[in-house]
Every structure is written in C-alpha cells, then in structure tokens.
Short mmCIF file of C-alpha atoms and ligand atoms in Angstrom, two decimals:
data_model
loop_
_atom_site.label_atom_id
_atom_site.label_comp_id
_atom_site.label_asym_id
_atom_site.label_seq_id
_atom_site.Cartn_x
_atom_site.Cartn_y
_atom_site.Cartn_z
CA UNK W 97 -55.12 17.88 142.72
CA UNK W 98 -55.92 21.44 143.76
CA UNK W 99 -58.69 22.17 146.26
CA UNK W 100 -62.27 22.20 145.01
CA UNK W 101 -64.07 25.45 144.27
CA UNK W 102 -67.23 26.75 145.85
CA UNK W 103 -70.45 26.37 143.94
CA UNK W 104 -70.74 30.14 143.67
CA UNK W 105 -67.26 30.36 142.15
CA UNK W 106 -68.32 27.77 139.59
CA UNK W 107 -71.37 29.89 138.81
CA UNK W 108 -69.06 32.84 138.19
CA UNK W 109 -66.82 30.61 136.08
CA UNK W 110 -69.83 29.58 134.03
CA UNK W 111 -70.82 33.21 133.47
CA UNK W 112 -67.20 34.20 132.67
CA UNK W 113 -67.33 36.55 135.59
CA UNK W 114 -63.76 36.00 136.80
CA UNK W 115 -60.26 37.16 135.88
CA UNK W 116 -58.52 35.21 133.11
CA UNK W 117 -56.08 33.80 135.61
CA UNK W 118 -58.75 32.46 137.97
CA UNK W 119 -60.76 31.18 135.04
CA UNK W 120 -57.77 29.22 133.80
CA UNK W 121 -57.05 27.82 137.26
CA UNK W 122 -60.61 26.51 137.52
CA UNK W 123 -60.47 25.07 134.00
CA UNK W 124 -57.37 23.12 134.94
CA UNK W 125 -59.04 21.85 138.11
CA UNK W 126 -62.18 20.83 136.22
CA UNK W 127 -60.13 18.67 133.88
CA UNK W 128 -59.24 16.45 136.79
CA UNK W 129 -62.19 16.78 139.22
CA UNK W 130 -65.45 15.04 138.46
CA UNK W 131 -67.12 16.47 141.55
CA UNK W 132 -66.71 20.06 140.37
CA UNK W 133 -67.66 18.99 136.83
CA UNK W 134 -70.92 17.59 138.19
CA UNK W 135 -71.70 20.80 140.05
CA UNK W 136 -70.92 22.85 136.95
CA UNK W 137 -73.13 20.54 134.89
CA UNK W 138 -76.03 21.12 137.26
CA UNK W 139 -75.58 24.89 137.03
CA UNK W 140 -75.50 24.72 133.24
CA UNK W 141 -78.61 22.55 133.14
CA UNK W 142 -80.62 24.96 135.31
CA UNK W 143 -79.35 27.97 133.36
CA UNK W 144 -80.42 26.35 130.10
CA UNK W 145 -83.77 25.29 131.55
CA UNK W 146 -84.69 28.84 132.45
CA UNK W 147 -83.46 30.21 129.16
CA UNK W 148 -85.57 27.84 127.09
CA UNK W 149 -88.33 30.40 127.74
CA UNK W 150 -86.03 33.39 127.84
CA UNK W 151 -88.23 35.59 125.66
CA UNK W 152 -91.35 34.96 127.70
CA UNK W 153 -89.51 35.57 130.98
CA UNK W 154 -88.02 38.78 129.69
CA UNK W 155 -91.38 39.98 128.43
CA UNK W 156 -93.02 39.30 131.78
CA UNK W 157 -90.30 41.22 133.61
CA UNK W 158 -90.45 44.18 131.24
CA UNK W 159 -94.21 44.36 131.63
CA UNK W 160 -93.91 44.40 135.41
CA UNK W 161 -91.27 47.13 135.19
CA UNK W 162 -93.35 49.17 132.77
CA UNK W 163 -96.25 49.03 135.18
CA UNK W 164 -93.97 50.02 138.05
CA UNK W 165 -92.53 52.93 136.07
CA UNK W 166 -95.97 54.12 135.10
CA UNK W 167 -97.01 54.22 138.71
CA UNK W 168 -93.74 55.92 139.72
CA UNK W 169 -94.50 58.63 137.20
CA UNK W 170 -97.99 59.05 138.52
CA UNK W 171 -96.72 59.28 142.05
CA UNK W 172 -96.58 62.98 142.63
CA UNK W 173 -98.79 63.73 145.56
CA UNK W 174 -99.29 60.36 147.12
CA UNK W 175 -96.66 57.76 146.42
CA UNK W 176 -98.22 55.28 148.82
CA UNK W 177 -101.36 54.98 146.75
CA UNK W 178 -99.49 54.52 143.51
CA UNK W 179 -97.47 51.71 145.07
CA UNK W 180 -100.68 49.85 145.71
CA UNK W 181 -101.52 50.16 142.05
CA UNK W 182 -98.12 48.85 141.07
CA UNK W 183 -98.50 45.93 143.37
CA UNK W 184 -101.98 44.95 142.32
CA UNK W 185 -101.09 45.08 138.67
CA UNK W 186 -98.47 42.46 139.34
CA UNK W 187 -100.93 40.21 141.12
CA UNK W 188 -102.30 38.99 137.86
CA UNK W 189 -99.45 36.52 137.67
CA UNK W 190 -100.16 33.08 138.97
CA UNK W 191 -98.07 33.40 142.10
CA UNK W 192 -100.35 34.39 144.92
CA UNK W 193 -97.78 34.47 147.66
CA UNK W 194 -95.75 37.30 146.16
CA UNK W 195 -98.65 39.53 147.07
CA UNK W 196 -96.56 41.04 149.76
CA UNK W 197 -94.03 42.36 147.31
CA UNK W 198 -90.56 42.27 148.56
CA UNK W 199 -87.38 44.00 147.95
CA UNK W 200 -84.00 42.79 148.93
CA UNK W 201 -84.58 42.29 152.60
CA UNK W 202 -81.51 43.10 154.52
CA UNK W 203 -81.70 42.96 158.14
CA UNK W 204 -81.03 41.00 161.23
CA UNK W 205 -84.00 42.58 162.86
CA UNK W 206 -85.82 44.23 160.03
CA UNK W 207 -87.35 43.15 156.82
CA UNK W 208 -87.72 45.61 153.97
CA UNK W 209 -90.97 45.86 152.11
CA UNK W 210 -92.41 48.15 149.54
CA UNK W 211 -95.01 50.02 151.33
CA UNK W 212 -98.63 49.82 150.34
CA UNK W 213 -100.33 51.39 153.27
CA UNK W 214 -98.82 54.56 154.71
CA UNK W 215 -100.88 57.68 154.40
CA UNK W 216 -98.83 60.81 153.93
CA UNK W 217 -98.27 62.33 157.33
CA UNK W 218 -98.34 66.04 158.20
CA UNK W 219 -94.95 67.58 157.50
CA UNK W 220 -94.62 69.32 160.85
CA UNK W 221 -94.31 66.04 162.69
CA UNK W 222 -90.58 66.18 162.47
CA UNK W 223 -88.73 69.12 163.94
CA UNK W 224 -86.46 70.85 161.51
CA UNK W 225 -83.26 71.89 163.23
CA UNK W 226 -81.27 73.95 160.70
CA UNK W 227 -79.46 71.88 158.09
CA UNK W 228 -80.86 68.43 158.64
CA UNK W 229 -83.42 66.55 160.57
CA UNK W 230 -84.83 63.08 160.41
CA UNK W 231 -87.95 61.34 161.58
CA UNK W 232 -89.58 57.93 161.65
CA UNK W 233 -93.24 57.32 161.03
CA UNK W 234 -94.61 54.06 162.35
CA UNK W 235 -97.69 52.17 161.35
CA UNK W 236 -99.36 49.57 163.55
CA UNK W 237 -102.56 48.01 162.25
CA UNK W 238 -104.63 51.06 161.29
CA UNK W 239 -102.82 53.45 163.58
CA UNK W 240 -100.04 55.73 162.34
CA UNK W 241 -97.73 57.73 164.59
CA UNK W 242 -94.37 59.50 164.80
CA UNK W 243 -91.75 57.52 166.69
CA UNK W 244 -90.51 59.47 169.71
CA UNK W 245 -87.21 58.62 171.42
CA UNK W 246 -87.57 55.54 173.63
CA UNK W 247 -90.98 54.63 172.31
CA UNK W 248 -91.93 50.99 172.62
CA UNK W 249 -92.37 49.26 169.27
CA UNK W 250 -93.60 45.77 168.50
CA UNK W 251 -93.23 42.98 166.01
CA UNK W 252 -94.82 43.81 162.64
CA UNK W 253 -94.77 47.56 163.24
CA UNK W 254 -93.78 49.14 159.94
CA UNK W 255 -91.41 52.09 159.87
CA UNK W 256 -90.91 54.68 157.21
CA UNK W 257 -88.12 57.26 157.13
CA UNK W 258 -88.21 60.91 156.22
CA UNK W 259 -85.61 63.63 156.21
CA UNK W 260 -85.48 67.35 155.73
CA UNK W 261 -82.30 69.01 154.53
CA UNK W 262 -81.15 72.52 153.64
CA UNK W 263 -78.83 71.25 150.91
CA UNK W 264 -77.73 68.32 148.79
CA UNK W 265 -75.65 65.55 150.32
CA UNK W 266 -75.21 61.85 150.97
CA UNK W 267 -77.50 59.93 153.28
CA UNK W 268 -76.97 56.64 155.03
CA UNK W 269 -79.53 55.12 157.36
CA UNK W 270 -78.65 52.14 159.50
CA UNK W 271 -80.17 50.06 162.22
CA UNK W 272 -78.16 49.09 165.27
CA UNK W 273 -79.81 46.08 166.83
CA UNK W 274 -79.82 45.17 170.50
CA UNK W 275 -76.81 42.91 169.97
CA UNK W 276 -74.83 45.68 168.25
CA UNK W 277 -75.32 44.32 164.77
CA UNK W 278 -75.46 47.04 162.12
CA UNK W 279 -77.68 46.85 159.08
CA UNK W 280 -77.81 49.39 156.27
CA UNK W 281 -81.35 50.49 155.43
CA UNK W 282 -80.64 53.30 152.99
CA UNK W 283 -79.33 53.07 150.36
CA UNK W 284 -81.60 50.16 149.92
CA UNK W 285 -79.95 46.95 151.13
CA UNK W 286 -76.55 48.59 151.07
CA UNK W 287 -73.52 47.23 152.87
CA UNK W 288 -71.55 49.42 155.26
CA UNK W 289 -69.07 50.52 152.62
CA UNK W 290 -71.73 52.34 150.65
CA UNK W 291 -71.00 55.99 149.85
CA UNK W 292 -74.56 56.80 150.83
CA UNK W 293 -77.61 57.82 148.91
CA UNK W 294 -77.26 60.99 146.88
CA UNK W 295 -79.96 63.43 147.90
CA UNK W 296 -79.53 66.00 145.21
CA UNK W 297 -81.76 68.77 146.43
CA UNK W 298 -82.80 70.58 149.59
CA UNK W 299 -86.22 69.88 150.95
CA UNK W 300 -88.25 67.13 152.51
CA UNK W 301 -87.83 63.57 151.30
CA UNK W 302 -89.70 60.44 152.27
CA UNK W 303 -88.17 57.07 151.61
CA UNK W 304 -90.37 54.90 149.40
CA UNK W 305 -89.61 51.66 151.18
CA UNK W 306 -90.46 50.79 154.74
CA UNK W 307 -89.08 48.29 157.19
CA UNK W 308 -91.14 45.83 159.19
CA UNK W 309 -89.94 44.88 162.65
CA UNK W 310 -89.32 41.28 163.50
CA UNK W 311 -89.85 39.61 166.87
CA UNK W 312 -86.47 40.30 168.47
CA UNK W 313 -86.46 42.40 171.63
CA UNK W 314 -84.21 45.02 173.22
CA UNK W 315 -83.00 48.55 172.67
CA UNK W 316 -82.39 49.50 169.07
CA UNK W 317 -81.41 52.61 167.20
CA UNK W 318 -82.04 53.92 163.76
CA UNK W 319 -79.15 56.19 162.82
CA UNK W 320 -79.22 58.81 160.10
CA UNK W 321 -75.88 60.07 158.76
CA UNK W 322 -75.95 62.95 156.31
CA UNK W 323 -72.84 64.52 154.81
CA UNK W 324 -71.99 66.91 152.02
CA UNK W 325 -69.33 64.45 150.79
CA UNK W 326 -69.72 60.76 149.91
CA UNK W 327 -69.59 58.72 153.10
CA UNK W 328 -66.94 56.17 153.94
CA UNK W 329 -67.12 52.93 155.85
CA UNK W 330 -64.80 54.38 158.50
CA UNK W 331 -67.11 57.29 159.12
CA UNK W 332 -70.19 55.13 159.40
CA UNK W 333 -68.47 52.52 161.52
CA UNK W 334 -66.98 55.13 163.83
CA UNK W 335 -70.31 56.70 164.55
CA UNK W 336 -71.98 53.38 164.98
CA UNK W 337 -69.31 52.45 167.53
CA UNK W 338 -69.80 55.77 169.32
CA UNK W 339 -73.51 55.24 169.52
CA UNK W 340 -73.19 51.68 170.76
CA UNK W 341 -70.75 52.83 173.46
CA UNK W 342 -72.40 56.03 174.60
CA UNK W 343 -76.04 55.51 173.76
CA UNK W 344 -76.51 59.26 174.05
CA UNK W 345 -76.89 62.37 171.97
CA UNK W 346 -75.63 64.84 171.00
CA UNK W 347 -73.20 63.61 168.43
CA UNK W 348 -71.34 65.96 166.18
CA UNK W 349 -70.18 65.19 162.69
CA UNK W 350 -67.81 67.61 161.00
CA UNK W 351 -69.20 68.77 157.68
CA UNK W 352 -72.38 66.84 158.22
CA UNK W 353 -75.13 65.76 160.53
CA UNK W 354 -75.91 62.72 162.53
CA UNK W 355 -79.08 61.90 164.34
CA UNK W 356 -80.44 58.79 165.91
CA UNK W 357 -83.71 57.64 167.31
CA UNK W 358 -83.66 54.97 169.96
CA UNK W 359 -86.58 52.73 170.72
CA UNK W 360 -87.43 49.64 172.70
CA UNK W 361 -88.65 46.48 171.05
CA UNK W 362 -90.98 44.33 173.09
CA UNK K 104 -91.88 63.09 146.71
CA UNK K 105 -89.38 60.33 147.43
CA UNK K 106 -85.66 60.30 147.05
CA UNK K 107 -84.29 61.56 143.79
CA UNK K 108 -82.93 58.82 141.60
CA UNK K 109 -79.41 58.81 140.28
CA UNK K 110 -80.11 57.09 136.99
CA UNK K 111 -82.92 57.73 134.59
CA UNK K 112 -85.70 55.17 134.40
CA UNK K 113 -84.69 54.27 130.84
CA UNK K 114 -81.12 53.59 131.95
CA UNK K 115 -82.27 51.46 134.84
CA UNK K 116 -84.62 49.45 132.64
CA UNK K 117 -81.90 48.81 130.09
CA UNK K 118 -79.47 47.71 132.77
CA UNK K 119 -81.98 45.30 134.30
CA UNK K 120 -82.90 43.88 130.93
CA UNK K 121 -79.29 43.06 130.15
CA UNK K 122 -78.62 41.73 133.65
CA UNK K 123 -81.67 39.50 133.27
CA UNK K 124 -80.44 38.23 129.92
CA UNK K 125 -77.04 37.41 131.32
CA UNK K 126 -77.75 36.17 134.83
CA UNK K 127 -81.39 35.08 135.14
CA UNK K 128 -80.51 31.44 134.42
CA UNK K 129 -78.04 31.20 137.28
CA UNK K 130 -80.38 33.06 139.62
CA UNK K 131 -82.94 30.43 138.66
CA UNK K 132 -80.34 27.81 139.61
CA UNK K 133 -80.04 29.49 143.03
CA UNK K 134 -83.80 29.82 143.54
CA UNK K 135 -84.59 26.28 142.50
CA UNK K 136 -82.00 25.02 144.98
CA UNK K 137 -83.68 26.91 147.80
CA UNK K 138 -87.33 26.46 146.81
CA UNK K 139 -87.18 23.02 145.18
CA UNK K 140 -89.94 24.00 142.77
CA UNK K 141 -89.42 25.26 139.21
CA UNK K 142 -92.56 27.36 138.96
CA UNK K 143 -91.90 29.09 142.25
CA UNK K 144 -88.26 29.55 141.31
CA UNK K 145 -89.31 31.29 138.08
CA UNK K 146 -91.48 33.66 140.09
CA UNK K 147 -88.61 34.28 142.47
CA UNK K 148 -86.33 35.16 139.54
CA UNK K 149 -88.88 37.70 138.34
CA UNK K 150 -89.17 39.19 141.81
CA UNK K 151 -85.40 39.31 142.13
CA UNK K 152 -84.92 41.38 138.99
CA UNK K 153 -87.91 43.52 139.83
CA UNK K 154 -86.36 44.28 143.22
CA UNK K 155 -82.99 44.84 141.57
CA UNK K 156 -84.58 47.50 139.41
CA UNK K 157 -85.69 49.37 142.51
CA UNK K 158 -82.37 48.91 144.27
CA UNK K 159 -80.12 49.63 141.32
CA UNK K 160 -79.06 53.03 142.60
CA UNK K 161 -77.63 51.47 145.71
CA UNK K 162 -75.57 48.93 143.79
CA UNK K 163 -72.15 49.03 145.39
CA UNK K 164 -70.48 45.68 144.88
CA UNK K 165 -67.68 46.72 142.59
CA UNK K 166 -67.24 45.04 139.23
CA UNK K 167 -69.75 42.24 139.27
CA UNK K 168 -73.50 42.39 139.69
CA UNK K 169 -73.68 38.69 140.46
CA UNK K 170 -73.09 38.69 144.24
CA UNK K 171 -75.61 41.48 144.56
CA UNK K 172 -78.22 39.57 142.55
CA UNK K 173 -77.46 36.47 144.59
CA UNK K 174 -78.13 38.37 147.75
CA UNK K 175 -81.42 39.76 146.50
CA UNK K 176 -82.43 36.36 145.11
CA UNK K 177 -81.69 34.58 148.36
CA UNK K 178 -83.69 37.08 150.34
CA UNK K 179 -86.60 36.82 147.92
CA UNK K 180 -86.67 33.04 148.29
CA UNK K 181 -86.39 33.10 152.07
CA UNK K 182 -89.20 35.61 152.21
CA UNK K 183 -91.31 33.41 149.96
CA UNK K 184 -90.79 30.46 152.25
CA UNK K 185 -91.61 32.56 155.28
CA UNK K 186 -94.68 34.21 153.76
CA UNK K 187 -96.04 30.96 152.50
CA UNK K 188 -95.44 29.39 155.85
CA UNK K 189 -97.46 32.08 157.58
CA UNK K 190 -100.28 31.71 155.10
CA UNK K 191 -100.37 27.95 155.29
CA UNK K 192 -99.00 26.67 158.55
CA UNK K 193 -100.63 23.38 157.66
CA UNK K 194 -98.45 22.96 154.62
CA UNK K 195 -95.37 23.63 156.66
CA UNK K 196 -96.44 21.02 159.18
CA UNK K 197 -96.90 18.50 156.43
CA UNK K 198 -93.46 19.13 155.05
CA UNK K 199 -91.95 18.88 158.51
CA UNK K 200 -93.83 15.69 159.21
CA UNK K 201 -92.68 14.17 155.95
CA UNK K 202 -89.12 15.21 156.63
CA UNK K 203 -89.23 13.77 160.11
CA UNK K 204 -90.75 10.49 158.95
CA UNK K 205 -88.05 9.84 156.38
CA UNK K 206 -85.01 7.84 157.41
CA UNK K 207 -81.53 9.39 157.50
CA UNK K 208 -80.99 8.72 153.84
CA UNK K 209 -83.27 11.65 153.05
CA UNK K 210 -80.52 14.10 152.27
CA UNK K 211 -80.45 17.74 153.23
CA UNK K 212 -80.88 18.58 149.58
CA UNK K 213 -84.32 17.09 149.29
CA UNK K 214 -85.61 18.69 152.42
CA UNK K 215 -83.73 21.98 152.25
CA UNK K 216 -86.94 23.94 152.19
CA UNK K 217 -88.34 22.20 155.24
CA UNK K 218 -85.01 22.62 156.99
CA UNK K 219 -84.97 26.33 156.25
CA UNK K 220 -88.49 26.68 157.58
CA UNK K 221 -87.49 25.00 160.76
CA UNK K 222 -84.32 27.12 161.04
CA UNK K 223 -86.41 30.27 160.70
CA UNK K 224 -88.18 29.36 163.89
CA UNK K 225 -84.92 29.01 165.78
CA UNK K 226 -82.59 31.63 164.36
CA UNK K 227 -82.74 35.29 163.52
CA UNK K 228 -82.98 36.40 159.94
CA UNK K 229 -79.31 37.23 159.44
CA UNK K 230 -78.20 33.81 160.66
CA UNK K 231 -80.65 32.06 158.35
CA UNK K 232 -79.27 34.16 155.49
CA UNK K 233 -75.68 33.29 156.30
CA UNK K 234 -76.49 29.58 156.50
CA UNK K 235 -78.34 29.80 153.20
CA UNK K 236 -75.49 31.62 151.47
CA UNK K 237 -72.97 29.10 152.68
CA UNK K 238 -74.80 25.79 152.61
CA UNK K 239 -77.48 26.22 149.97
CA UNK K 240 -76.11 28.85 147.58
CA UNK K 241 -72.68 27.28 148.05
CA UNK K 242 -70.60 30.35 148.79
CA UNK K 243 -67.33 29.94 150.60
CA UNK K 244 -66.51 32.01 153.67
CA UNK K 245 -64.72 34.73 151.75
CA UNK K 246 -67.59 35.07 149.28
CA UNK K 247 -70.11 35.40 152.10
CA UNK K 248 -67.89 38.00 153.77
CA UNK K 249 -67.46 40.01 150.55
CA UNK K 250 -71.14 40.02 149.94
CA UNK K 251 -72.12 41.17 153.41
CA UNK K 252 -69.30 43.72 153.63
CA UNK K 253 -67.96 42.11 156.80
CA UNK K 254 -64.66 40.36 157.54
CA UNK K 255 -64.00 36.72 156.74
CA UNK K 256 -63.17 36.24 160.40
CA UNK K 257 -66.64 37.40 161.38
CA UNK K 258 -68.18 34.92 158.94
CA UNK K 259 -66.00 32.07 160.21
CA UNK K 260 -66.96 32.92 163.77
CA UNK K 261 -70.61 32.96 162.91
CA UNK K 262 -70.51 29.72 160.91
CA UNK K 263 -68.63 27.96 163.69
CA UNK K 264 -71.33 28.98 166.12
CA UNK K 265 -74.00 27.74 163.71
CA UNK K 266 -72.19 24.55 162.76
CA UNK K 267 -74.04 22.32 165.16
CA UNK K 268 -77.46 23.52 164.16
CA UNK K 269 -76.49 23.23 160.48
CA UNK K 270 -75.51 19.62 161.01
CA UNK K 271 -78.73 18.95 162.89
CA UNK K 272 -80.57 20.30 159.89
CA UNK K 273 -78.63 18.13 157.51
CA UNK K 274 -77.21 21.07 155.57
CA UNK K 275 -74.38 19.85 153.43
CA UNK K 276 -71.02 21.49 153.33
CA UNK K 277 -70.28 21.51 149.64
CA UNK K 278 -67.01 23.09 148.76
CA UNK K 279 -65.43 24.80 151.65
ZN1 ZN X 541 -63.20 19.90 142.52
#
C-alpha cells in the first residue's frame, strides 16, 4: 500500500484542488486505506455541517463586508476613526472576543491588527529625502511618537508604517527579528516571494494596518524596500542578508530605494 | 489616504463570496479542530474570510487560495485562543487543570486547545504556528514549507527541534 496522505492533502482532494494525476493517486490509496478514508469522512462531515447554514453564513459575511466597505469609502481624512466604526458595527455578533479584530497575523515577533486608535500624525515627522522615505509611528498607551533609530520599544507597542514617494513602484516591508528571522509585513501577511505592494501614485501613504510588538527582546529592524519594478525574492533576501551582516546604513539599491529603522526591544 | 488597492471593491467582494462558498466548510473543519467548539469555529470562519477580503491584494500563493486561507484561519484561531486567555486567565487555568487531572488516555485531540495555550507560554508565535500547521491542521513538511515560503529543510529542522515539546504536549503526528 502506498504511503498515507496528509490531512491537508485530503482536504485539497475533497475540494478537487489537485491535479488529475494526484487526485487519481489519492483515490487509489483511499480504496485500500481505512485510516485515510476516516480522515476524509471527518472533513466531509465538518464541511457539510457548516454548509447546512450556508445561506445564513454567507449573509453574515456579506453584511460585515458591506459595513467595512462603507467605512472604507467614508475614510478620506481620518481612516483611523472609520476603522473604529467598522469594528464596532461587527461587534453586534455574539462573539465578544473578536472585539480586537484581527487580520492574518504573520510574525515571529509581531502580530498584525487593524488599527482602531492611531490619530493622524503631522506629515513632517518623516524626512523626505528625494525619491522615497519611510517612517514608523508608534503608539504606547495614550502616547504617540515617531520611532527614531535605536529607540527602545516595548511589548504591546503598536507600530504603523508610512512612506512618501516621488513616483509609483512596488513596496515590501519586512521585519528582521533579533534571531535573524524575516517576516513580511507589507503586502499584508505576504511571504518573501511577494512581488511587493503596488503603490500606484506619488505622494504620502499610510498603511491601514498596524503591528503590535510581542514580548521578545533584542535588536530588530523594520526594512522598507521600494522599487520601480516588481520585487523578487532574491532581491529581498539579498538585502535582508546584507542588513543582518552589516547592521549599518547606507544601503544602495539600483533602480530603487531601501531604508531601515533599527530599534531595541526590551 | 492609505495604500491604493489593486482590485476594485466589487471585484474583491465577489472573489470572497465565491471563496467562501467553495472553501468555508473546510476552513470550518480546520477551526473546529483547533478551537474544539462549533460556535467559536463559525465565528473564526467569518473572521477568516473578512481578513481575506482585506488581504486579497497580497494574495501570492499561485493557483490555489486554500493554503492562504488555511494560514489566515490558523492565525485567527490562535489569536482567539490567546485573546480569550488574556481576558479570562481563570478559564485557561481551569482547562489546564482539567487537562492535567486526566489520565494519559486523554488524547491530544481532546485537549488541543489547552495544549496550544500552554505552548503559547513557552514558544514564540512562529513556532506555535508551525506546530499548529503540522500537528493540528495536518500539513506535511512540504506543505508547511510551501505555505511559509521557506525551504522544506528549514521546516524539518524546526520541527525536529520542536519534536520533544510536541510530544510533551501530546500533539499527534497524523500523516507525515
Ligand atoms: Zn492512508
């Protein structure tokens, strides 16, 4: 008998999410393996259980999205405030503990949240150095400040990113933790092979989401890579490696810009 | 202001609606495995697709949306466990006490939630995620690697290092 398949593969089999060849191979295995048949049965049972109320679930989701979209549209001058509206309107559901709304949290050291509580900060807090510049705004309890290089940050400090650019391009923001681990922060929850976020116009942009620091300690960097062309994993990895090795600026990136802000976590 | 979006809102909504129709049931399967509670799992499914709507522009996992939704769903559930734990440390203590009082025949499955809570106190977030992907969501090493955009070797290395603690926490190795 062939080797058993992972539960996740059986989920993909169930959703016909595999190539014909793989699908057939699993089908053959299932014919002779009761263990995999049991797992598949459990998946099918749960799938069916949820879908017994499919219409109600879909309606609830669409209502939440509609409310989110409405608040996005209203979010011209102060997106932070509108996020609060979006969040409270979803509170009406019975689940109290989703009050801290969450997006796909990514990080070893950081958790991503939608951000209910940043005030918009004065624009001159980041220095614009021809072409591109980046800044981090931090919020601790009621205090809000711009993160300066080598600042000391703490657990539960929330960070929000902003950039200013003289043209369109692709942006990738990553965190390099004290142990060298790299986590993509923008695009949202993206792996390293992301082409980057398309910023399609010059100007100042503030990322909607924020990250909340966990309790790990050590020296960390937030790295901003901005390029006129879609980014590649090699490019991102190379610069991450450089930063880990050298821990210094300036770094040059042909055809683009790179900037990092280092801080201590205590 | 905010970053410009690459797809229109209508396009994003339509995509999420069809992803929900196709995959919500198996995301529920994932969430109920982690949370061990149907009502909470239903909420987690909602939150997963809501988050997916916001993150749709950064979708970069090739042909299938499923690994991406799995990743979001797992993170949503872990966050729910963590948030709830903070809000009600008492509850967490109760679960731990129950888990500790049971004899060995209490399988990892029944106490997965308590085990995850306890792991969260010992390990960093990424390690808890990797253990959850592998032991609870039932992904093999290659699937975990693909999803995180790292090499299989890195995943194997990490899982080997975590093996002992996984065993201590009665996490079952399903299909690897
Ligand atoms: Zn089998």
